[in-house]
Tab-separated table of C-alpha atoms in Angstrom:
chain	number	residue	atom	x	y	z
S	837	MET	CA	27.574	-11.202	7.656
S	838	GLU	CA	29.914	-11.930	4.766
S	839	ARG	CA	33.387	-12.966	6.010
S	840	ARG	CA	36.610	-11.637	4.494
S	841	THR	CA	40.200	-12.676	5.103
S	842	ILE	CA	43.227	-10.589	6.054
S	843	GLY	CA	46.616	-11.524	4.891
S	844	ALA	CA	48.232	-14.742	3.752
S	845	ALA	CA	47.345	-16.192	7.081
S	846	ALA	CA	43.742	-15.892	6.029
S	847	LEU	CA	42.496	-14.381	9.308
S	848	GLU	CA	38.692	-14.109	9.033
S	849	VAL	CA	36.684	-11.042	9.963
S	850	GLY	CA	33.266	-9.610	9.160
S	851	ALA	CA	33.333	-7.455	5.952
S	852	ILE	CA	32.330	-4.439	8.043
S	853	GLY	CA	34.303	-3.778	11.197
S	854	LEU	CA	33.916	-1.226	14.083
S	855	GLY	CA	36.127	1.684	14.565
S	856	CYS	CA	36.151	2.483	18.203
S	857	MET	CA	38.093	5.760	18.262
S	858	PRO	CA	34.983	7.964	18.295
S	859	MET	CA	33.964	6.592	21.587
S	860	SER	CA	36.952	8.024	23.346
S	861	TRP	CA	38.931	10.410	21.044
S	862	ALA	CA	38.710	13.114	18.359
S	863	TYR	CA	34.879	13.315	18.028
S	864	SER	CA	32.672	15.488	20.265
S	865	SER	CA	33.638	14.486	23.919
S	866	SER	CA	30.293	15.642	25.171
S	867	GLN	CA	28.664	12.658	23.300
S	868	GLN	CA	31.159	10.058	24.469
S	869	ARG	CA	29.248	7.903	27.104
S	870	GLY	CA	30.785	4.705	28.494
S	871	ASP	CA	27.601	2.731	28.832
S	872	ARG	CA	26.375	3.644	25.381
S	873	SER	CA	29.718	2.864	23.937
S	874	LEU	CA	29.789	-0.611	25.564
S	875	ARG	CA	26.287	-1.304	24.078
S	876	THR	CA	27.541	-0.177	20.659
S	877	VAL	CA	30.421	-2.592	20.745
S	878	HIS	CA	27.974	-5.437	21.758
S	879	THR	CA	25.589	-4.428	18.880
S	880	ALA	CA	28.467	-4.498	16.353
S	881	LEU	CA	29.475	-8.014	17.491
S	882	ASP	CA	25.871	-9.324	17.439
S	883	ALA	CA	25.694	-8.091	13.798
S	884	GLY	CA	28.825	-9.849	12.805
S	885	SER	CA	31.269	-6.853	12.873
S	886	THR	CA	33.908	-8.961	14.517
S	887	LEU	CA	36.852	-6.598	13.842
S	888	LEU	CA	37.287	-4.074	16.626
S	889	ASP	CA	39.758	-1.338	15.771
S	890	THR	CA	41.313	0.622	18.556
S	891	ALA	CA	44.741	2.084	19.597
S	892	ASP	CA	46.700	2.844	22.804
S	893	MET	CA	46.752	6.587	21.865
S	894	TYR	CA	42.943	6.814	21.625
S	895	GLY	CA	42.102	8.532	24.946
S	896	PRO	CA	44.889	7.936	25.423
S	897	PHE	CA	44.472	4.476	26.776
S	898	THR	CA	40.705	4.724	27.672
S	899	ASN	CA	39.588	3.300	24.311
S	900	GLU	CA	41.500	0.033	24.836
S	901	LEU	CA	40.076	-0.125	28.374
S	902	LEU	CA	36.531	0.282	27.043
S	903	VAL	CA	37.065	-2.497	24.457
S	904	GLY	CA	38.638	-4.679	27.142
S	905	ARG	CA	35.480	-4.494	29.123
S	906	VAL	CA	33.636	-6.190	26.216
S	907	LEU	CA	36.438	-8.668	25.498
S	908	ARG	CA	36.325	-9.907	29.090
S	909	GLN	CA	32.783	-11.255	28.194
S	910	ARG	CA	33.100	-11.936	24.472
S	911	ARG	CA	36.685	-12.574	23.437
S	912	ARG	CA	35.818	-15.353	21.063
S	913	ASP	CA	33.438	-13.230	19.222
S	914	ALA	CA	35.943	-10.497	18.481
S	915	PHE	CA	39.024	-9.976	16.311
S	916	VAL	CA	41.134	-7.330	18.046
S	917	SER	CA	43.099	-4.756	16.172
S	918	THR	CA	45.144	-2.218	18.131
S	919	LYS	CA	48.072	-0.011	17.368
S	920	VAL	CA	51.479	1.135	18.593
S	921	GLY	CA	53.920	3.899	17.790
S	922	LEU	CA	52.207	7.177	18.644
S	923	LEU	CA	52.177	9.026	21.925
S	924	ALA	CA	49.489	11.588	22.599
S	925	GLY	CA	50.455	14.673	24.617
S	926	ASP	CA	48.250	17.710	25.544
S	927	GLN	CA	49.033	19.652	22.425
S	928	HIS	CA	50.906	17.228	20.090
S	929	VAL	CA	51.443	13.657	18.953
S	930	VAL	CA	54.962	12.106	18.665
S	931	ALA	CA	56.115	8.823	17.307
S	932	ASN	CA	58.091	6.281	19.260
S	933	GLY	CA	59.165	3.189	17.456
S	934	ARG	CA	62.010	2.101	19.748
S	935	PRO	CA	61.924	-1.660	20.098
S	936	GLY	CA	61.967	-1.588	23.919
S	937	TYR	CA	59.042	0.739	23.974
S	938	VAL	CA	57.062	-1.335	21.372
S	939	LYS	CA	57.392	-4.498	23.649
S	940	ARG	CA	56.418	-2.609	26.794
S	941	ALA	CA	53.489	-0.974	24.958
S	942	CYS	CA	52.228	-4.302	23.751
S	943	ASP	CA	52.203	-5.725	27.286
S	944	ALA	CA	50.363	-2.629	28.430
S	945	SER	CA	47.776	-2.994	25.678
S	946	LEU	CA	47.243	-6.652	26.569
S	947	ARG	CA	46.463	-5.770	30.135
S	948	ARG	CA	44.005	-2.928	29.213
S	949	LEU	CA	42.353	-5.106	26.549
S	950	GLN	CA	42.038	-7.978	28.996
S	951	THR	CA	43.346	-10.677	26.717
S	952	ASP	CA	46.475	-12.776	26.182
S	953	VAL	CA	46.861	-12.124	22.474
S	954	ILE	CA	46.215	-9.347	19.945
S	955	ASP	CA	44.901	-10.514	16.615
S	956	LEU	CA	46.330	-7.694	14.606
S	957	TYR	CA	49.026	-5.287	15.903
S	958	GLN	CA	49.464	-2.263	13.719
S	959	LEU	CA	52.279	0.190	13.469
S	960	HIS	CA	50.528	3.507	13.827
S	961	ARG	CA	53.303	5.615	12.462
S	962	ALA	CA	56.958	4.947	11.792
S	963	ASP	CA	59.291	6.784	13.941
S	964	PRO	CA	61.669	9.042	11.898
S	965	GLU	CA	64.521	8.441	14.520
S	966	VAL	CA	64.344	4.701	14.442
S	967	PRO	CA	64.773	2.587	11.229
S	968	VAL	CA	61.347	0.990	10.558
S	969	GLU	CA	63.005	-2.449	10.165
S	970	GLU	CA	64.047	-2.287	13.959
S	971	THR	CA	60.467	-1.336	15.023
S	972	TRP	CA	58.980	-4.146	12.777
S	973	GLY	CA	61.408	-6.575	14.058
S	974	ALA	CA	60.330	-5.935	17.663
S	975	MET	CA	56.868	-6.359	16.571
S	976	ALA	CA	57.666	-9.615	14.757
S	977	GLU	CA	59.297	-10.873	18.054
S	978	LEU	CA	55.811	-10.299	19.730
S	979	VAL	CA	54.401	-12.673	17.155
S	980	GLY	CA	57.125	-15.233	18.050
S	981	ALA	CA	56.282	-14.771	21.708
S	982	GLY	CA	52.627	-15.508	21.094
S	983	LYS	CA	51.288	-12.165	22.104
S	984	VAL	CA	50.411	-11.045	18.688
S	985	ARG	CA	49.011	-13.049	15.665
S	986	ALA	CA	49.610	-10.731	12.768
S	987	LEU	CA	51.127	-7.374	11.866
S	988	GLY	CA	49.734	-4.353	10.084
S	989	LEU	CA	50.762	-0.890	8.958
S	990	CYS	CA	48.736	2.279	9.093
S	991	ALA	CA	49.333	4.262	5.825
S	992	VAL	CA	50.885	7.808	6.082
S	993	GLY	CA	47.938	10.083	5.075
S	994	ALA	CA	47.841	13.008	2.781
S	995	ARG	CA	48.939	15.734	5.157
S	996	ALA	CA	51.959	13.705	6.545
S	997	ALA	CA	53.023	12.820	2.994
S	998	ARG	CA	52.858	16.395	1.859
S	999	ARG	CA	54.693	17.727	4.906
S	1000	ALA	CA	57.377	14.971	4.138
S	1001	GLY	CA	57.636	16.191	0.546
S	1002	THR	CA	56.687	12.805	-0.917
S	1003	ALA	CA	53.809	13.901	-3.147
S	1004	GLY	CA	54.227	14.683	-6.833
S	1005	GLY	CA	52.046	15.827	-9.681
S	1006	GLY	CA	49.478	14.204	-11.930
S	1007	ARG	CA	46.129	12.416	-11.422
S	1008	PRO	CA	45.560	8.752	-10.644
S	1009	GLY	CA	43.144	6.744	-12.648
S	1010	ALA	CA	40.061	4.796	-11.483
S	1011	GLU	CA	40.967	1.289	-12.625
S	1012	ARG	CA	39.181	-0.661	-9.929
S	1013	THR	CA	35.477	-1.568	-9.694
S	1014	GLY	CA	33.427	1.536	-9.704
S	1015	GLY	CA	36.552	3.601	-8.894
S	1016	ARG	CA	36.220	7.370	-9.033
S	1017	PRO	CA	38.988	9.622	-10.415
S	1018	ALA	CA	40.807	10.571	-7.156
S	1019	GLY	CA	41.777	13.968	-8.269
S	1020	ALA	CA	45.006	13.749	-6.294
S	1021	ARG	CA	48.617	12.998	-6.762
S	1022	PRO	CA	49.378	9.467	-7.879
S	1023	ASP	CA	52.214	8.835	-5.387
S	1024	LEU	CA	50.230	10.182	-2.357
S	1025	TYR	CA	51.033	6.862	-0.640
S	1026	GLU	CA	54.554	6.552	-1.911
S	1027	GLN	CA	56.199	6.953	1.504
S	1028	THR	CA	53.917	4.208	2.849
S	1029	ILE	CA	54.582	1.817	-0.029
S	1030	ARG	CA	58.369	2.341	0.493
S	1031	GLN	CA	57.879	1.421	4.213
S	1032	LEU	CA	55.791	-1.633	3.229
S	1033	GLU	CA	58.564	-2.906	0.820
S	1034	ARG	CA	61.153	-2.606	3.625
S	1035	VAL	CA	59.160	-4.245	6.388
S	1036	GLN	CA	58.008	-6.921	4.103
S	1037	GLN	CA	61.560	-8.173	4.010
S	1038	VAL	CA	61.570	-8.522	7.804
S	1039	PHE	CA	58.138	-10.131	8.503
S	1040	PRO	CA	55.039	-10.531	6.411
S	1041	VAL	CA	52.512	-7.700	6.346
S	1042	SER	CA	49.075	-8.933	6.961
S	1043	ALA	CA	47.092	-5.728	6.592
S	1044	VAL	CA	47.414	-2.037	5.719
S	1045	GLN	CA	44.930	0.504	7.081
S	1046	ALA	CA	44.318	3.696	5.189
S	1047	GLU	CA	41.646	6.072	4.386
S	1048	LEU	CA	39.188	5.078	1.585
S	1049	SER	CA	35.820	6.386	0.808
S	1050	VAL	CA	33.704	7.845	-2.108
S	1051	TRP	CA	35.051	11.289	-1.342
S	1052	SER	CA	38.596	10.158	-0.505
S	1053	PRO	CA	39.525	7.374	-3.147
S	1054	GLU	CA	43.173	8.142	-3.353
S	1055	ALA	CA	44.289	4.705	-2.215
S	1056	LEU	CA	42.770	3.109	-5.363
S	1057	SER	CA	45.679	4.497	-7.395
S	1058	ARG	CA	48.579	2.511	-6.069
S	1059	LEU	CA	48.110	1.507	-2.359
S	1060	LEU	CA	45.251	-0.917	-2.724
S	1061	PRO	CA	46.756	-2.567	-5.898
S	1062	TRP	CA	49.989	-3.025	-4.033
S	1063	CYS	CA	47.963	-4.877	-1.305
S	1064	THR	CA	45.961	-6.902	-3.621
S	1065	ALA	CA	48.983	-8.124	-5.582
S	1066	ARG	CA	50.427	-9.348	-2.350
S	1067	ARG	CA	47.384	-10.789	-0.566
S	1068	VAL	CA	47.658	-8.110	2.079
S	1069	GLY	CA	44.331	-7.117	3.655
S	1070	PHE	CA	43.125	-3.536	3.355
S	1071	LEU	CA	41.228	-1.930	6.115
S	1072	ALA	CA	39.409	1.062	4.839
S	1073	ALA	CA	39.551	3.775	7.431
S	1074	MET	CA	36.939	6.641	7.481
S	1075	PRO	CA	34.779	4.990	4.887
S	1076	LEU	CA	31.969	7.452	5.604
S	1077	GLY	CA	34.084	10.546	5.297
S	1078	ASN	CA	34.169	11.453	8.998
S	1079	GLY	CA	30.309	11.108	8.907
S	1080	PHE	CA	29.710	13.453	5.966
S	1081	LEU	CA	28.620	10.602	3.642
S	1082	THR	CA	25.853	9.561	5.990
S	1083	GLY	CA	23.834	12.556	4.852
S	1084	THR	CA	23.063	13.373	8.467
S	1085	LEU	CA	25.225	16.514	8.872
S	1086	THR	CA	23.987	20.002	8.017
S	1087	PRO	CA	26.267	22.624	6.449
S	1088	GLY	CA	27.038	25.181	9.113
S	1089	GLN	CA	25.969	23.126	12.049
S	1090	GLY	CA	29.403	23.580	13.723
S	1091	PHE	CA	31.420	21.113	15.763
S	1092	GLU	CA	32.764	21.072	19.348
S	1093	PRO	CA	36.325	22.387	19.628
S	1094	ASP	CA	37.746	18.999	20.396
S	1095	ASP	CA	36.076	17.514	17.323
S	1096	VAL	CA	38.608	16.873	14.598
S	1097	ARG	CA	36.069	18.168	11.957
S	1098	ALA	CA	36.157	21.603	13.592
S	1099	ARG	CA	39.539	21.966	11.894
S	1100	HIS	CA	38.869	20.039	8.681
S	1101	PRO	CA	38.747	21.989	5.514
S	1102	ARG	CA	35.963	19.846	4.137
S	1103	PHE	CA	33.667	20.673	7.198
S	1104	THR	CA	33.472	24.340	6.847
S	1105	ALA	CA	29.937	25.454	6.033
S	1106	GLU	CA	30.968	26.448	2.536
S	1107	MET	CA	32.595	23.190	1.742
S	1108	MET	CA	29.835	21.045	3.389
S	1109	ALA	CA	27.359	22.830	1.163
S	1110	ALA	CA	29.701	22.478	-1.972
S	1111	ASN	CA	29.910	18.736	-1.416
S	1112	GLN	CA	26.234	18.064	-0.970
S	1113	PRO	CA	25.960	16.693	-4.588
S	1114	ILE	CA	27.991	13.653	-3.427
S	1115	VAL	CA	25.494	12.837	-0.714
S	1116	ALA	CA	22.617	13.534	-3.032
S	1117	GLY	CA	24.089	10.927	-5.492
S	1118	LEU	CA	24.291	8.365	-2.763
S	1119	ARG	CA	20.803	9.074	-1.629
S	1120	ARG	CA	19.422	8.389	-5.220
S	1121	ILE	CA	21.116	5.175	-5.287
S	1122	ALA	CA	19.759	4.184	-1.831
S	1123	GLU	CA	16.291	5.193	-2.868
S	1124	ARG	CA	16.459	2.897	-5.863
S	1125	HIS	CA	17.421	-0.072	-3.710
S	1126	GLY	CA	14.811	0.620	-0.892
S	1127	GLN	CA	14.570	-1.934	1.837
S	1128	GLY	CA	16.475	0.171	4.410
S	1129	ALA	CA	19.350	1.418	2.053
S	1130	THR	CA	20.714	4.629	3.232
S	1131	PRO	CA	23.524	6.922	1.909
S	1132	ALA	CA	25.822	5.504	4.606
S	1133	ARG	CA	25.120	1.921	3.427
S	1134	VAL	CA	25.770	2.714	-0.184
S	1135	ALA	CA	29.021	4.408	0.663
S	1136	LEU	CA	30.099	1.356	2.667
S	1137	ALA	CA	28.909	-0.966	-0.104
S	1138	TRP	CA	31.043	1.069	-2.519
S	1139	VAL	CA	34.147	0.471	-0.340
S	1140	LEU	CA	33.393	-3.233	-0.268
S	1141	ALA	CA	33.043	-3.448	-4.000
S	1142	GLN	CA	36.746	-2.354	-4.411
S	1143	GLY	CA	37.934	-5.794	-3.782
S	1144	PRO	CA	37.480	-9.043	-1.845
S	1145	ASP	CA	40.370	-8.174	0.521
S	1146	VAL	CA	38.834	-4.844	1.639
S	1147	VAL	CA	37.249	-4.538	5.046
S	1148	ALA	CA	35.461	-1.311	5.926
S	1149	VAL	CA	36.040	0.045	9.275
S	1150	PRO	CA	33.509	2.888	10.115
S	1151	GLY	CA	33.614	4.470	13.455
S	1152	ALA	CA	30.452	4.623	15.554
S	1153	LYS	CA	29.433	5.972	18.988
S	1154	ARG	CA	25.813	4.675	19.076
S	1155	GLU	CA	24.144	1.359	18.731
S	1156	GLU	CA	21.971	2.401	15.858
S	1157	TRP	CA	24.875	3.473	13.697
S	1158	ALA	CA	26.737	0.229	14.393
S	1159	ALA	CA	23.676	-1.743	13.407
S	1160	GLN	CA	23.154	0.366	10.294
S	1161	ASN	CA	26.797	0.089	9.173
S	1162	ALA	CA	26.738	-3.561	9.536
S	1163	GLY	CA	23.732	-3.815	7.290
S	1164	ALA	CA	25.690	-2.471	4.385
S	1165	ALA	CA	27.435	-5.790	4.000
S	1166	ALA	CA	24.210	-7.247	2.520
S	1167	LEU	CA	23.897	-4.432	-0.017
S	1168	ARG	CA	25.062	-5.226	-3.523
S	1169	LEU	CA	25.698	-2.369	-5.846
S	1170	SER	CA	24.940	-2.876	-9.585
S	1171	PRO	CA	27.414	-2.036	-12.275
S	1172	TYR	CA	25.041	1.048	-13.020
S	1173	ASP	CA	25.242	2.077	-9.355
S	1174	LEU	CA	28.955	1.856	-9.439
S	1175	ALA	CA	29.086	3.925	-12.747
S	1176	GLU	CA	26.915	6.481	-11.292
S	1177	ILE	CA	29.121	6.875	-8.239
S	1178	ALA	CA	32.162	7.136	-10.619
S	1179	GLU	CA	30.534	10.142	-12.243
S	1180	LEU	CA	29.972	12.064	-8.932
S	1181	PRO	CA	31.909	15.249	-8.606
S	1182	ALA	CA	35.159	15.025	-6.801
S	1183	ALA	CA	35.166	16.411	-3.188
S	1184	ARG	CA	36.007	19.934	-2.652
S	1185	GLY	CA	38.219	21.132	0.157
S	1186	SER	CA	41.444	19.416	1.152
S	1187	TRP	CA	44.381	19.492	3.504
S	1188	ASP	CA	46.555	21.373	1.033
C-alpha cells in the first residue's frame, strides 16, 4: 500500500487506516463480536492499513483492550493512534483536560494497548474549564517522557461548533483537487483552527482528525489548507459517510437504538432516499474503472486525492470491509472522475 507521512516528523503510515470504533462503540452493538473484530484488525494490517485509530472512551476502554490484543502479537506492524480528553457516562459525554488526568489516562491507555509507546496521542476534545495550552503541555510532557511519539487534535465538528456559536454565513469554495462545494459555513472549523494556533505555540501538532467525505467536504474550505500549509497530517474521519457512501444501505432499513445513525438526520428514510444520487454517481465511476472498484473505493480514493498529507480512516467491523477499504489506495481517479464527483448534488439533511 502507498505510504503517507504525518507531520514534520514524517511518521509513515498506510494511506488507508482502520477506524476501530465501530467494533466497540456507536454502531449496532449486536454486530460487535470480539473474535471477528480481531480478525478485522489483522486483515487491515496484512493489507498495509497500519494506522489503527482508537480512543479510551470507545466502549469505554474495551476498544483499546481489543486493539491491545493485536498489538501484543504485531506491535511492529502497527501505528497506534488513541485519544484522551472525553469521558463517557451512561447518558452523556464530558471533557476532562486537567493535566493530572491526562497523564493518568495515558498510562491507563498504555496498559490496555499492551505497548510502551503511543505513536499518535490525540486530544479528543478541549475542556472548556481548562486552558487548552495546559492540556497540550501535559501531553507534550508525555512525549518528553517517551510514552508518546507525536500529538494530534480532533477537530470540533459541526454540531459542537454551532452549539458554541462559532459558525457564520457564506459558502466555502472547492479549491482543492476534485473538491465539491461544501454548501456550509466557511468558518465551520474556526474554533478548531483557533485551538490549533494556540497549541502550536506549545508543542508541534503532527495531525488533525476531522470528518471529510464526498458528502461532508466542509474541511476543504479552511481546515485542510491550514494543515497543508504547516505540514500537519490530516486524518479523514468518516470518509464513507457513516457507511452511506458504500451503497450497501437501504432507505428505511432502520438502525438499532444504540447506533448513532438512528439519530442522524441524514439517515432518516426520506433523507437516505434523497441522497441516493450521490451513491449512484460513485457507482457510475466505479463501473467505469471495473476491476473490483466499488462506490466505497471511489469515495475513499476521492479523499486521498485531496492531498498527499491526507490519510483516510474508515471504520470497519468485518474483515471483508477492511480488505475492500484497503484496496482503495490503489485506485487512481482521473480528472474526469474528480470533475464528475464535484458536480454531484450536495447532501441533504444536516445537524442544523
